[in-house]
PDB file of C-alpha atoms in Angstrom:
ATOM      1  CA  TYR A 167      24.550   5.574  18.347  1.00  0.00           C
ATOM      2  CA  PHE A 168      21.523   4.717  20.958  1.00  0.00           C
ATOM      3  CA  GLN A 169      22.883   5.147  24.319  1.00  0.00           C
ATOM      4  CA  ALA A 170      20.700   2.676  25.975  1.00  0.00           C
ATOM      5  CA  THR A 171      21.423   0.558  28.987  1.00  0.00           C
ATOM      6  CA  SER A 172      19.526  -2.769  28.264  1.00  0.00           C
ATOM      7  CA  ALA A 173      18.091  -4.124  25.223  1.00  0.00           C
ATOM      8  CA  HIS A 174      14.737  -2.643  26.469  1.00  0.00           C
ATOM      9  CA  GLY A 175      15.733   0.469  26.907  1.00  0.00           C
ATOM     10  CA  PHE A 176      16.987   0.743  23.177  1.00  0.00           C
ATOM     11  CA  LEU A 177      13.824  -0.414  22.017  1.00  0.00           C
ATOM     12  CA  SER A 178      11.849   1.675  24.206  1.00  0.00           C
ATOM     13  CA  ARG A 179      13.698   4.867  23.798  1.00  0.00           C
ATOM     14  CA  ALA A 180      14.064   4.328  19.619  1.00  0.00           C
ATOM     15  CA  PHE A 181      10.536   3.109  19.197  1.00  0.00           C
ATOM     16  CA  GLY A 182       8.542   3.721  21.685  1.00  0.00           C
ATOM     17  CA  ASN A 183       6.613   0.572  23.249  1.00  0.00           C
ATOM     18  CA  SER A 184       4.498  -0.450  20.439  1.00  0.00           C
ATOM     19  CA  PRO A 185       5.519  -3.574  18.249  1.00  0.00           C
ATOM     20  CA  LEU A 186       8.589  -2.886  16.309  1.00  0.00           C
ATOM     21  CA  GLN A 187       7.679  -1.334  13.029  1.00  0.00           C
ATOM     22  CA  VAL A 188      10.575  -0.019  11.820  1.00  0.00           C
ATOM     23  CA  MET A 189      12.570  -1.379   8.974  1.00  0.00           C
ATOM     24  CA  GLY A 190      16.532  -0.792   9.573  1.00  0.00           C
ATOM     25  CA  CYS A 191      19.737  -2.266   9.131  1.00  0.00           C
ATOM     26  CA  PHE A 192      22.392  -1.859  12.382  1.00  0.00           C
ATOM     27  CA  GLN A 193      25.819  -2.142  12.826  1.00  0.00           C
ATOM     28  CA  SER A 194      26.509  -3.287  16.609  1.00  0.00           C
ATOM     29  CA  THR A 195      28.600  -2.624  19.166  1.00  0.00           C
ATOM     30  CA  ARG A 196      28.841  -4.454  22.946  1.00  0.00           C
ATOM     31  CA  HIS A 197      27.287  -3.185  25.920  1.00  0.00           C
ATOM     32  CA  LYS A 198      27.364  -5.193  29.571  1.00  0.00           C
ATOM     33  CA  ASP A 199      24.210  -5.066  31.744  1.00  0.00           C
ATOM     34  CA  ASN A 200      24.525  -7.185  34.534  1.00  0.00           C
ATOM     35  CA  GLY A 201      26.554  -9.645  33.239  1.00  0.00           C
ATOM     36  CA  ARG A 202      24.122  -9.570  29.933  1.00  0.00           C
ATOM     37  CA  SER A 203      26.149  -8.874  26.563  1.00  0.00           C
ATOM     38  CA  ILE A 204      23.806  -6.448  24.707  1.00  0.00           C
ATOM     39  CA  ALA A 205      24.062  -4.982  21.599  1.00  0.00           C
ATOM     40  CA  ILE A 206      23.677  -1.366  20.922  1.00  0.00           C
ATOM     41  CA  TRP A 207      22.742  -0.648  17.075  1.00  0.00           C
ATOM     42  CA  LYS A 208      23.043   2.359  14.810  1.00  0.00           C
ATOM     43  CA  ALA A 209      20.639   2.473  11.708  1.00  0.00           C
ATOM     44  CA  ALA A 210      22.480   2.080   8.522  1.00  0.00           C
ATOM     45  CA  GLU A 211      19.753   0.927   5.567  1.00  0.00           C
ATOM     46  CA  PRO A 212      16.595  -1.012   4.987  1.00  0.00           C
ATOM     47  CA  LEU A 213      15.688  -4.525   6.418  1.00  0.00           C
ATOM     48  CA  ALA A 214      12.977  -5.681   8.061  1.00  0.00           C
ATOM     49  CA  CYS A 215      14.346  -6.104  11.575  1.00  0.00           C
ATOM     50  CA  ARG A 216      11.639  -7.513  14.100  1.00  0.00           C
ATOM     51  CA  ARG A 217      13.373 -10.842  14.875  1.00  0.00           C
ATOM     52  CA  TYR A 218      16.299  -9.652  16.089  1.00  0.00           C
ATOM     53  CA  ALA A 219      14.650  -6.761  18.451  1.00  0.00           C
ATOM     54  CA  GLN A 220      12.066  -9.159  19.806  1.00  0.00           C
ATOM     55  CA  ASP A 221      14.833 -11.644  20.663  1.00  0.00           C
ATOM     56  CA  ALA A 222      17.042  -9.003  22.181  1.00  0.00           C
ATOM     57  CA  ASN A 223      14.131  -8.036  24.249  1.00  0.00           C
ATOM     58  CA  ARG A 224      13.426 -11.330  25.329  1.00  0.00           C
ATOM     59  CA  VAL A 225      17.119 -12.172  26.253  1.00  0.00           C
ATOM     60  CA  HIS A 226      16.477  -8.778  28.543  1.00  0.00           C
ATOM     61  CA  ALA A 227      13.716 -10.122  30.407  1.00  0.00           C
ATOM     62  CA  GLY A 228      15.117 -13.650  31.019  1.00  0.00           C
ATOM     63  CA  ALA A 229      13.014 -15.705  28.729  1.00  0.00           C
ATOM     64  CA  LEU A 230      15.329 -16.286  26.182  1.00  0.00           C
ATOM     65  CA  LYS A 231      19.383 -17.305  26.652  1.00  0.00           C
ATOM     66  CA  PRO A 232      21.965 -14.877  24.824  1.00  0.00           C
ATOM     67  CA  SER A 233      21.912 -15.718  21.192  1.00  0.00           C
ATOM     68  CA  PRO A 234      24.004 -14.392  18.328  1.00  0.00           C
ATOM     69  CA  LEU A 235      20.675 -12.783  17.310  1.00  0.00           C
ATOM     70  CA  CYS A 236      21.361 -10.186  19.452  1.00  0.00           C
ATOM     71  CA  SER A 237      24.819  -9.312  18.059  1.00  0.00           C
ATOM     72  CA  VAL A 238      24.603 -10.188  14.612  1.00  0.00           C
ATOM     73  CA  SER A 239      27.122  -8.362  12.377  1.00  0.00           C
ATOM     74  CA  ALA A 240      26.235  -5.381  10.226  1.00  0.00           C
ATOM     75  CA  SER A 241      27.672  -7.616   7.432  1.00  0.00           C
ATOM     76  CA  THR A 242      25.061 -10.338   8.197  1.00  0.00           C
ATOM     77  CA  VAL A 243      22.436  -8.500   8.505  1.00  0.00           C
ATOM     78  CA  LEU A 244      22.941  -6.352   5.294  1.00  0.00           C
ATOM     79  CA  ASP A 245      23.451  -9.680   3.509  1.00  0.00           C
ATOM     80  CA  ARG A 246      20.298 -10.708   4.338  1.00  0.00           C
ATOM     81  CA  SER A 247      18.669  -7.473   3.363  1.00  0.00           C
ATOM     82  CA  ARG A 248      19.939  -7.676  -0.175  1.00  0.00           C
ATOM     83  CA  ALA A 249      18.811 -11.363  -0.198  1.00  0.00           C
ATOM     84  CA  SER A 250      15.404 -10.306   1.092  1.00  0.00           C
ATOM     85  CA  SER A 251      15.699  -7.219  -1.507  1.00  0.00           C
ATOM     86  CA  ARG A 252      16.487  -9.156  -4.574  1.00  0.00           C
ATOM     87  CA  SER A 253      13.876 -11.886  -3.734  1.00  0.00           C
ATOM     88  CA  MET A 254      11.042  -9.265  -3.247  1.00  0.00           C
ATOM     89  CA  SER A 255      12.744  -7.776  -6.556  1.00  0.00           C
ATOM     90  CA  SER A 256      12.600 -11.115  -8.478  1.00  0.00           C
ATOM     91  CA  ASN A 257       8.836 -12.078  -7.456  1.00  0.00           C
ATOM     92  CA  ARG A 258       7.396  -8.754  -8.544  1.00  0.00           C
ATOM     93  CA  LYS A 259       9.671  -9.100 -12.102  1.00  0.00           C
ATOM     94  CA  ALA A 260       8.139 -12.346 -12.317  1.00  0.00           C
ATOM     95  CA  ARG A 261       4.143 -10.929 -11.644  1.00  0.00           C
ATOM     96  CA  ILE A 262       4.937  -8.280 -13.834  1.00  0.00           C
ATOM     97  CA  SER A 263       6.125 -10.433 -16.434  1.00  0.00           C
ATOM     98  CA  SER A 264       3.115 -12.712 -16.322  1.00  0.00           C
ATOM     99  CA  PHE A 265       0.924  -9.387 -16.839  1.00  0.00           C
ATOM    100  CA  LEU A 266       2.506  -8.419 -19.667  1.00  0.00           C
ATOM    101  CA  GLU A 267       2.205 -12.073 -20.985  1.00  0.00           C
ATOM    102  CA  LYS A 268      -1.091 -12.529 -20.574  1.00  0.00           C
ATOM    103  CA  CYS A 269      -4.351 -10.021 -19.359  1.00  0.00           C
ATOM    104  CA  THR A 270      -6.897 -11.783 -17.067  1.00  0.00           C
ATOM    105  CA  SER A 271     -10.116 -12.373 -18.423  1.00  0.00           C
ATOM    106  CA  PHE A 272     -13.651 -10.982 -17.018  1.00  0.00           C
ATOM    107  CA  ASP A 273     -16.921 -12.022 -16.695  1.00  0.00           C
ATOM    108  CA  LEU A 274     -19.627  -9.269 -17.316  1.00  0.00           C
ATOM    109  CA  ALA A 275     -21.502  -9.697 -14.164  1.00  0.00           C
ATOM    110  CA  ALA A 276     -25.529  -8.559 -14.307  1.00  0.00           C
ATOM    111  CA  THR A 277     -26.065  -5.563 -11.632  1.00  0.00           C
ATOM    112  CA  ASN A 278     -29.132  -4.599  -9.983  1.00  0.00           C
ATOM    113  CA  PHE A 279     -28.710  -0.900 -11.681  1.00  0.00           C
ATOM    114  CA  ARG A 280     -32.236   0.111 -13.461  1.00  0.00           C
ATOM    115  CA  GLY A 281     -31.482   2.395 -17.103  1.00  0.00           C
ATOM    116  CA  SER A 282     -33.810   5.400 -14.344  1.00  0.00           C
ATOM    117  CA  ASP A 283     -31.158   5.221 -11.623  1.00  0.00           C
ATOM    118  CA  PHE A 284     -28.715   7.225 -13.607  1.00  0.00           C
ATOM    119  CA  SER A 285     -28.774  10.839 -15.305  1.00  0.00           C
ATOM    120  CA  PHE A 286     -26.153  11.643 -18.189  1.00  0.00           C
ATOM    121  CA  ASP A 287     -24.121  14.854 -18.740  1.00  0.00           C
ATOM    122  CA  VAL A 288     -23.362  15.247 -22.563  1.00  0.00           C
ATOM    123  CA  ALA A 289     -19.833  16.188 -23.914  1.00  0.00           C
ATOM    124  CA  ALA A 290     -18.939  19.752 -24.715  1.00  0.00           C
ATOM    125  CA  ASP A 291     -19.629  19.220 -28.448  1.00  0.00           C
ATOM    126  CA  GLY A 292     -23.177  18.461 -27.878  1.00  0.00           C
ATOM    127  CA  LYS A 293     -23.003  15.415 -29.363  1.00  0.00           C
ATOM    128  CA  GLU A 294     -22.205  12.554 -26.966  1.00  0.00           C
ATOM    129  CA  LEU A 295     -22.310  11.419 -23.421  1.00  0.00           C
ATOM    130  CA  SER A 296     -19.605  11.930 -21.092  1.00  0.00           C
ATOM    131  CA  ARG A 297     -20.400  11.577 -17.666  1.00  0.00           C
ATOM    132  CA  TRP A 298     -22.747   9.702 -15.362  1.00  0.00           C
ATOM    133  CA  SER A 299     -24.626  10.668 -11.910  1.00  0.00           C
ATOM    134  CA  LEU A 300     -26.229   8.559  -9.392  1.00  0.00           C
ATOM    135  CA  LYS A 301     -27.981   9.487  -6.342  1.00  0.00           C
ATOM    136  CA  THR A 302     -27.026   7.038  -3.446  1.00  0.00           C
ATOM    137  CA  SER A 303     -30.408   7.109  -2.417  1.00  0.00           C
ATOM    138  CA  THR A 304     -31.204   4.627  -5.261  1.00  0.00           C
ATOM    139  CA  VAL A 305     -28.417   2.216  -4.537  1.00  0.00           C
ATOM    140  CA  GLY A 306     -28.696  -0.796  -2.717  1.00  0.00           C
ATOM    141  CA  VAL A 307     -28.262  -2.101   0.853  1.00  0.00           C
ATOM    142  CA  ALA A 308     -24.701  -3.077   0.185  1.00  0.00           C
ATOM    143  CA  VAL A 309     -23.633  -0.698  -1.997  1.00  0.00           C
ATOM    144  CA  ASN A 310     -24.907   2.087   0.865  1.00  0.00           C
ATOM    145  CA  ARG A 311     -23.426   0.859   3.301  1.00  0.00           C
ATOM    146  CA  PHE A 312     -19.839   0.516   1.244  1.00  0.00           C
ATOM    147  CA  LEU A 313     -20.178   3.927   0.040  1.00  0.00           C
ATOM    148  CA  SER A 314     -21.315   5.641   3.428  1.00  0.00           C
ATOM    149  CA  ALA A 315     -18.395   4.408   5.434  1.00  0.00           C
ATOM    150  CA  GLN A 316     -15.958   5.969   3.056  1.00  0.00           C
ATOM    151  CA  LEU A 317     -17.258   9.099   0.960  1.00  0.00           C
ATOM    152  CA  GLN A 318     -16.839  12.320   2.401  1.00  0.00           C
ATOM    153  CA  GLU A 319     -20.229  14.536   3.695  1.00  0.00           C
ATOM    154  CA  SER A 320     -19.971  16.335   0.133  1.00  0.00           C
ATOM    155  CA  GLU A 321     -19.985  13.036  -1.889  1.00  0.00           C
ATOM    156  CA  LYS A 322     -22.927  11.114  -0.360  1.00  0.00           C
ATOM    157  CA  SER A 323     -25.640  12.563  -2.284  1.00  0.00           C
ATOM    158  CA  ALA A 324     -24.332  11.536  -5.265  1.00  0.00           C
ATOM    159  CA  ILE A 325     -21.707   9.896  -7.035  1.00  0.00           C
ATOM    160  CA  HIS A 326     -20.372  10.227 -10.703  1.00  0.00           C
ATOM    161  CA  GLY A 327     -18.515   8.213 -13.432  1.00  0.00           C
ATOM    162  CA  ARG A 328     -16.844   9.251 -16.686  1.00  0.00           C
ATOM    163  CA  ILE A 329     -17.611   7.080 -19.742  1.00  0.00           C
ATOM    164  CA  SER A 330     -15.906   6.519 -23.155  1.00  0.00           C
ATOM    165  CA  ARG A 331     -17.302   7.926 -26.536  1.00  0.00           C
ATOM    166  CA  PRO A 332     -20.463   5.701 -27.167  1.00  0.00           C
ATOM    167  CA  TYR A 333     -20.052   2.738 -30.173  1.00  0.00           C
ATOM    168  CA  HIS A 334     -22.004   0.649 -31.966  1.00  0.00           C
ATOM    169  CA  VAL A 335     -22.339  -2.720 -30.518  1.00  0.00           C
ATOM    170  CA  THR A 336     -19.608  -5.082 -32.568  1.00  0.00           C
ATOM    171  CA  PHE A 337     -20.683  -8.439 -31.093  1.00  0.00           C
ATOM    172  CA  SER A 338     -23.138 -10.891 -32.947  1.00  0.00           C
ATOM    173  CA  ASN A 339     -26.390 -11.925 -31.718  1.00  0.00           C
ATOM    174  CA  GLU A 340     -25.004 -15.065 -30.455  1.00  0.00           C
ATOM    175  CA  GLU A 341     -21.947 -13.275 -28.692  1.00  0.00           C
ATOM    176  CA  LEU A 342     -24.116 -11.212 -26.827  1.00  0.00           C
ATOM    177  CA  TYR A 343     -26.349 -14.021 -25.755  1.00  0.00           C
ATOM    178  CA  ASN A 344     -23.427 -15.860 -24.407  1.00  0.00           C
ATOM    179  CA  LEU A 345     -22.245 -12.802 -22.932  1.00  0.00           C
ATOM    180  CA  GLY A 346     -26.052 -12.440 -21.317  1.00  0.00           C
ATOM    181  CA  ILE A 347     -26.651  -9.068 -23.204  1.00  0.00           C
ATOM    182  CA  ALA A 348     -29.788  -8.459 -24.527  1.00  0.00           C
ATOM    183  CA  ARG A 349     -29.890  -8.575 -28.112  1.00  0.00           C
ATOM    184  CA  ASP A 350     -31.717  -5.234 -28.450  1.00  0.00           C
ATOM    185  CA  ALA A 351     -28.576  -3.201 -27.487  1.00  0.00           C
ATOM    186  CA  ARG A 352     -27.089  -1.128 -30.280  1.00  0.00           C
ATOM    187  CA  HIS A 353     -24.538   1.144 -28.388  1.00  0.00           C
ATOM    188  CA  PHE A 354     -22.442   0.854 -25.369  1.00  0.00           C
ATOM    189  CA  VAL A 355     -19.822   2.821 -23.262  1.00  0.00           C
ATOM    190  CA  PHE A 356     -17.338   1.775 -21.097  1.00  0.00           C
ATOM    191  CA  SER A 357     -17.822   3.294 -17.826  1.00  0.00           C
ATOM    192  CA  TYR A 358     -14.721   4.046 -15.750  1.00  0.00           C
ATOM    193  CA  PRO A 359     -14.304   3.435 -11.734  1.00  0.00           C
ATOM    194  CA  ILE A 360     -15.854   6.216 -10.037  1.00  0.00           C
ATOM    195  CA  VAL A 361     -13.055   8.910  -8.336  1.00  0.00           C
ATOM    196  CA  THR A 362     -13.433   9.896  -4.712  1.00  0.00           C
ATOM    197  CA  ALA A 363     -11.758  12.236  -2.289  1.00  0.00           C
ATOM    198  CA  GLU A 364      -9.956   9.066  -0.528  1.00  0.00           C
ATOM    199  CA  ASP A 365      -9.354   5.735  -2.826  1.00  0.00           C
ATOM    200  CA  LEU A 366     -12.270   3.335  -2.289  1.00  0.00           C
ATOM    201  CA  GLN A 367     -11.198   0.428  -0.093  1.00  0.00           C
ATOM    202  CA  VAL A 368     -12.944  -2.690  -1.049  1.00  0.00           C
ATOM    203  CA  SER A 369     -12.367  -6.340   0.592  1.00  0.00           C
ATOM    204  CA  ALA A 370     -12.448  -9.800  -1.712  1.00  0.00           C
ATOM    205  CA  LYS A 371     -16.148  -9.886  -0.548  1.00  0.00           C
ATOM    206  CA  GLU A 372     -17.229  -6.712  -1.432  1.00  0.00           C
ATOM    207  CA  SER A 373     -15.553  -7.199  -4.977  1.00  0.00           C
ATOM    208  CA  CYS A 374     -17.746 -10.179  -5.727  1.00  0.00           C
ATOM    209  CA  ILE A 375     -20.775  -7.913  -5.197  1.00  0.00           C
ATOM    210  CA  ALA A 376     -21.497  -6.661  -8.939  1.00  0.00           C
ATOM    211  CA  ASP A 377     -23.087  -3.067  -8.247  1.00  0.00           C
ATOM    212  CA  ILE A 378     -19.773  -2.058  -6.215  1.00  0.00           C
ATOM    213  CA  ALA A 379     -17.429  -4.090  -8.730  1.00  0.00           C
ATOM    214  CA  PHE A 380     -19.180  -1.668 -10.926  1.00  0.00           C
ATOM    215  CA  LEU A 381     -18.332   1.254  -9.195  1.00  0.00           C
ATOM    216  CA  VAL A 382     -15.082   0.240  -8.114  1.00  0.00           C
ATOM    217  CA  PHE A 383     -13.439  -1.401 -11.353  1.00  0.00           C
ATOM    218  CA  GLY A 384     -15.704  -0.143 -14.271  1.00  0.00           C
ATOM    219  CA  GLY A 385     -18.085  -2.215 -16.619  1.00  0.00           C
ATOM    220  CA  TYR A 386     -20.007  -1.528 -19.938  1.00  0.00           C
ATOM    221  CA  MET A 387     -23.162   0.235 -20.197  1.00  0.00           C
ATOM    222  CA  TYR A 388     -25.974  -0.537 -23.322  1.00  0.00           C
ATOM    223  CA  PHE A 389     -28.311   1.102 -24.904  1.00  0.00           C
ATOM    224  CA  ASP A 390     -30.850   0.521 -27.327  1.00  0.00           C
ATOM    225  CA  SER A 391     -31.019   2.696 -30.821  1.00  0.00           C
ATOM    226  CA  ASP A 392     -32.421   5.653 -29.243  1.00  0.00           C
ATOM    227  CA  MET A 393     -29.683   5.760 -26.424  1.00  0.00           C
ATOM    228  CA  VAL A 394     -31.914   4.770 -23.958  1.00  0.00           C
ATOM    229  CA  LEU A 395     -29.811   2.669 -21.131  1.00  0.00           C
ATOM    230  CA  MET A 396     -30.985  -1.062 -21.303  1.00  0.00           C
ATOM    231  CA  ASP A 397     -28.349  -2.983 -19.293  1.00  0.00           C
ATOM    232  CA  VAL A 398     -25.535  -2.470 -16.514  1.00  0.00           C
ATOM    233  CA  ARG A 399     -22.448  -5.060 -16.307  1.00  0.00           C
ATOM    234  CA  ALA A 400     -19.744  -4.974 -14.297  1.00  0.00           C
ATOM    235  CA  VAL A 401     -16.379  -6.401 -15.124  1.00  0.00           C
ATOM    236  CA  VAL A 402     -15.055  -8.979 -12.574  1.00  0.00           C
ATOM    237  CA  PRO A 403     -11.726 -10.200 -13.227  1.00  0.00           C
ATOM    238  CA  VAL A 404     -11.812 -14.377 -13.264  1.00  0.00           C
ATOM    239  CA  ASP A 405      -9.447 -17.101 -14.698  1.00  0.00           C
ATOM    240  CA  GLU A 406     -11.752 -18.155 -17.169  1.00  0.00           C
ATOM    241  CA  GLY A 407     -14.119 -15.582 -18.003  1.00  0.00           C
ATOM    242  CA  SER A 408     -16.387 -14.610 -21.284  1.00  0.00           C
ATOM    243  CA  LEU A 409     -14.334 -11.496 -22.004  1.00  0.00           C
ATOM    244  CA  CYS A 410     -11.206 -12.989 -23.399  1.00  0.00           C
ATOM    245  CA  PHE A 411      -8.104 -10.933 -24.441  1.00  0.00           C
ATOM    246  CA  GLY A 412      -5.100 -11.383 -26.786  1.00  0.00           C
ATOM    247  CA  ALA A 413      -1.516 -11.842 -26.373  1.00  0.00           C
ATOM    248  CA  PRO A 414      -0.232  -8.266 -25.291  1.00  0.00           C
ATOM    249  CA  GLN A 415       0.950  -5.627 -27.604  1.00  0.00           C
ATOM    250  CA  GLN A 416       3.699  -2.915 -27.255  1.00  0.00           C
ATOM    251  CA  TRP A 417       1.891   0.345 -26.350  1.00  0.00           C
ATOM    252  CA  LEU A 418       3.843   3.117 -27.833  1.00  0.00           C
ATOM    253  CA  PRO A 419       5.072   6.339 -25.849  1.00  0.00           C
ATOM    254  CA  GLU A 420       3.612   8.800 -27.899  1.00  0.00           C
ATOM    255  CA  TRP A 421       0.521   7.223 -27.843  1.00  0.00           C
ATOM    256  CA  SER A 422      -0.325   7.918 -24.679  1.00  0.00           C
ATOM    257  CA  ILE A 423      -0.571  11.533 -25.544  1.00  0.00           C
ATOM    258  CA  ALA A 424      -1.814  11.349 -29.216  1.00  0.00           C
ATOM    259  CA  ALA A 425      -4.767   9.063 -27.598  1.00  0.00           C
ATOM    260  CA  GLY A 426      -6.117  11.752 -25.172  1.00  0.00           C
ATOM    261  CA  ILE A 427      -4.564  12.699 -21.882  1.00  0.00           C
ATOM    262  CA  GLU A 428      -7.991  13.051 -20.397  1.00  0.00           C
ATOM    263  CA  ARG A 429      -9.070   9.536 -21.041  1.00  0.00           C
ATOM    264  CA  TRP A 430      -6.154   7.958 -18.793  1.00  0.00           C
ATOM    265  CA  ARG A 431      -8.239   7.056 -15.368  1.00  0.00           C
ATOM    266  CA  PRO A 432      -6.164   5.716 -12.490  1.00  0.00           C
ATOM    267  CA  VAL A 433      -6.255   1.919 -11.846  1.00  0.00           C
ATOM    268  CA  THR A 434      -7.947   0.412  -9.320  1.00  0.00           C
ATOM    269  CA  LEU A 435      -7.682  -3.023  -9.386  1.00  0.00           C
ATOM    270  CA  PRO A 436      -5.431  -4.404  -6.054  1.00  0.00           C
ATOM    271  CA  SER A 437      -3.433  -6.901  -8.608  1.00  0.00           C
ATOM    272  CA  LEU A 438      -2.464  -4.590 -11.202  1.00  0.00           C
ATOM    273  CA  ARG A 439      -1.512  -1.694  -8.596  1.00  0.00           C
ATOM    274  CA  ALA A 440       0.616  -3.938  -6.692  1.00  0.00           C
ATOM    275  CA  LEU A 441       2.813  -4.043 -10.169  1.00  0.00           C
ATOM    276  CA  GLY A 442       2.889  -0.636 -10.686  1.00  0.00           C
ATOM    277  CA  VAL A 443       0.437  -0.179 -13.349  1.00  0.00           C
ATOM    278  CA  ARG A 444      -0.550   3.550 -13.062  1.00  0.00           C
ATOM    279  CA  TYR A 445      -3.253   4.328 -15.480  1.00  0.00           C
ATOM    280  CA  PHE A 446      -5.611   2.657 -17.850  1.00  0.00           C
ATOM    281  CA  SER A 447      -7.841   3.325 -20.821  1.00  0.00           C
ATOM    282  CA  TRP A 448     -10.730   1.733 -22.790  1.00  0.00           C
ATOM    283  CA  LEU A 449      -9.298   1.604 -26.807  1.00  0.00           C
ATOM    284  CA  LEU A 450     -12.698   1.806 -28.878  1.00  0.00           C
ATOM    285  CA  PRO A 451     -13.251  -0.867 -31.396  1.00  0.00           C
ATOM    286  CA  ASP A 452     -11.468  -0.094 -34.620  1.00  0.00           C
ATOM    287  CA  GLU A 453      -9.809   3.357 -32.713  1.00  0.00           C
ATOM    288  CA  ALA A 454      -6.850   4.562 -35.009  1.00  0.00           C
ATOM    289  CA  VAL A 455      -4.363   6.256 -32.893  1.00  0.00           C
ATOM    290  CA  GLU A 456      -1.719   7.677 -34.998  1.00  0.00           C
ATOM    291  CA  GLY A 457      -2.829   5.644 -38.141  1.00  0.00           C
ATOM    292  CA  SER A 458      -2.556   2.433 -36.321  1.00  0.00           C
ATOM    293  CA  THR A 459      -5.976   0.884 -35.847  1.00  0.00           C
ATOM    294  CA  LEU A 460      -5.660  -1.190 -32.481  1.00  0.00           C
ATOM    295  CA  CYS A 461      -8.616  -3.717 -31.456  1.00  0.00           C
ATOM    296  CA  ARG A 462     -11.476  -4.749 -33.650  1.00  0.00           C
ATOM    297  CA  ASN A 463     -13.700  -5.296 -30.530  1.00  0.00           C
ATOM    298  CA  GLY A 464     -11.840  -2.983 -28.122  1.00  0.00           C
ATOM    299  CA  GLY A 465      -9.158  -3.628 -25.491  1.00  0.00           C
ATOM    300  CA  PHE A 466      -7.573  -1.741 -22.896  1.00  0.00           C
ATOM    301  CA  ALA A 467      -4.258   0.103 -22.256  1.00  0.00           C
ATOM    302  CA  TYR A 468      -1.936   0.262 -19.484  1.00  0.00           C
ATOM    303  CA  ILE A 469       0.461   2.235 -18.153  1.00  0.00           C
ATOM    304  CA  PHE A 470       3.115   2.536 -15.834  1.00  0.00           C
ATOM    305  CA  HIS A 471       3.766   5.925 -15.379  1.00  0.00           C
ATOM    306  CA  GLU A 472       1.945   9.775 -15.713  1.00  0.00           C
ATOM    307  CA  PRO A 473       0.445   9.683 -19.315  1.00  0.00           C
ATOM    308  CA  THR A 474       2.315  12.878 -20.140  1.00  0.00           C
ATOM    309  CA  GLU A 475       5.906  11.290 -19.468  1.00  0.00           C
ATOM    310  CA  THR A 476       7.196   9.686 -22.662  1.00  0.00           C
ATOM    311  CA  GLY A 477      10.467   9.426 -21.768  1.00  0.00           C
ATOM    312  CA  VAL A 478      10.727   7.452 -18.791  1.00  0.00           C
ATOM    313  CA  LEU A 479      12.260   3.897 -18.229  1.00  0.00           C
ATOM    314  CA  GLN A 480       8.469   2.331 -17.585  1.00  0.00           C
ATOM    315  CA  ALA A 481       6.943   3.379 -20.323  1.00  0.00           C
ATOM    316  CA  ARG A 482       8.984   0.042 -21.981  1.00  0.00           C
ATOM    317  CA  LEU A 483       6.520  -1.694 -19.927  1.00  0.00           C
ATOM    318  CA  ASP A 484       3.329  -0.288 -21.260  1.00  0.00           C
ATOM    319  CA  VAL A 485       0.891  -2.681 -23.326  1.00  0.00           C
ATOM    320  CA  PHE A 486      -2.489  -2.832 -24.665  1.00  0.00           C
ATOM    321  CA  PHE A 487      -4.691  -5.596 -24.848  1.00  0.00           C
ATOM    322  CA  GLN A 488      -7.642  -6.455 -27.591  1.00  0.00           C
ATOM    323  CA  ILE A 489     -10.694  -8.538 -26.932  1.00  0.00           C
ATOM    324  CA  VAL A 490     -11.306 -11.605 -28.576  1.00  0.00           C
ATOM    325  CA  THR A 491     -13.872 -14.305 -29.469  1.00  0.00           C
ATOM    326  CA  LYS A 492     -13.556 -16.778 -26.618  1.00  0.00           C
ATOM    327  CA  GLU A 493     -12.625 -20.345 -27.955  1.00  0.00           C
ATOM    328  CA  VAL A 494     -15.370 -22.959 -27.224  1.00  0.00           C
TER     329      VAL A 494
END
């Protein structure tokens, strides 16, 4: 038990003078202080108790008459804790269910990047591109401001991104036109979000800037028949985007390893991270995993655990969505 002579003393000794941020459920005993009945609390289990602490402090200051809030029973607080936990759990489950029922659509936003801004590394087999590098001196003012405030000194000269294996464009000329992509595009890759020493924090306003969205959320890079970079597009989540997805399909646990551990990248979309989605991967058009062909035009797989974990309960939530033609 905290031995305090007043509610203010209790708060100060237990938590300091800063606004109470501690989460705790408390059992209480009575303590007399100049005729006032003050609670002495003992931590029991998690619950937001800011309201009770603030009211107790106001009682001691004389700004509020003593109320049951200052001596609320442990069982009452615990009941409220459990109700609050159930409510938060239900809300999270509802959001996960919504995600598992339908994947949000994307718009492919044109960026200001030029083909000459990027240099590419070739994979170990010497046949395909595997990674790009971009000098920060070539980016625009908004991107430079965004990066310079968050990158470590060793990262500020250049940033790097991983890309998928190149694949020939599967969209028709009409579909390319509707998506705003040059009709001369013959090959494309998906560029994963960049990985930095510290997670990049992006505001809602910054996420609307296509160049920043490309770096933080990923996007597509389109090449001509000679593998010359022609266009760079950022994926921007929207309700009614030009890039739509079909119904969810179950991603089997064994596929995560069979598809290749190195291909899984950390999820950066805040809305998905809040749901517990840990990693995602771009699926190539007509890609087969253990004999199963998954997506004609490509798609995305999302997993709620480490790629190497196959027997965890979260694996039951793993899912993938394939790109489908938008209905007019």
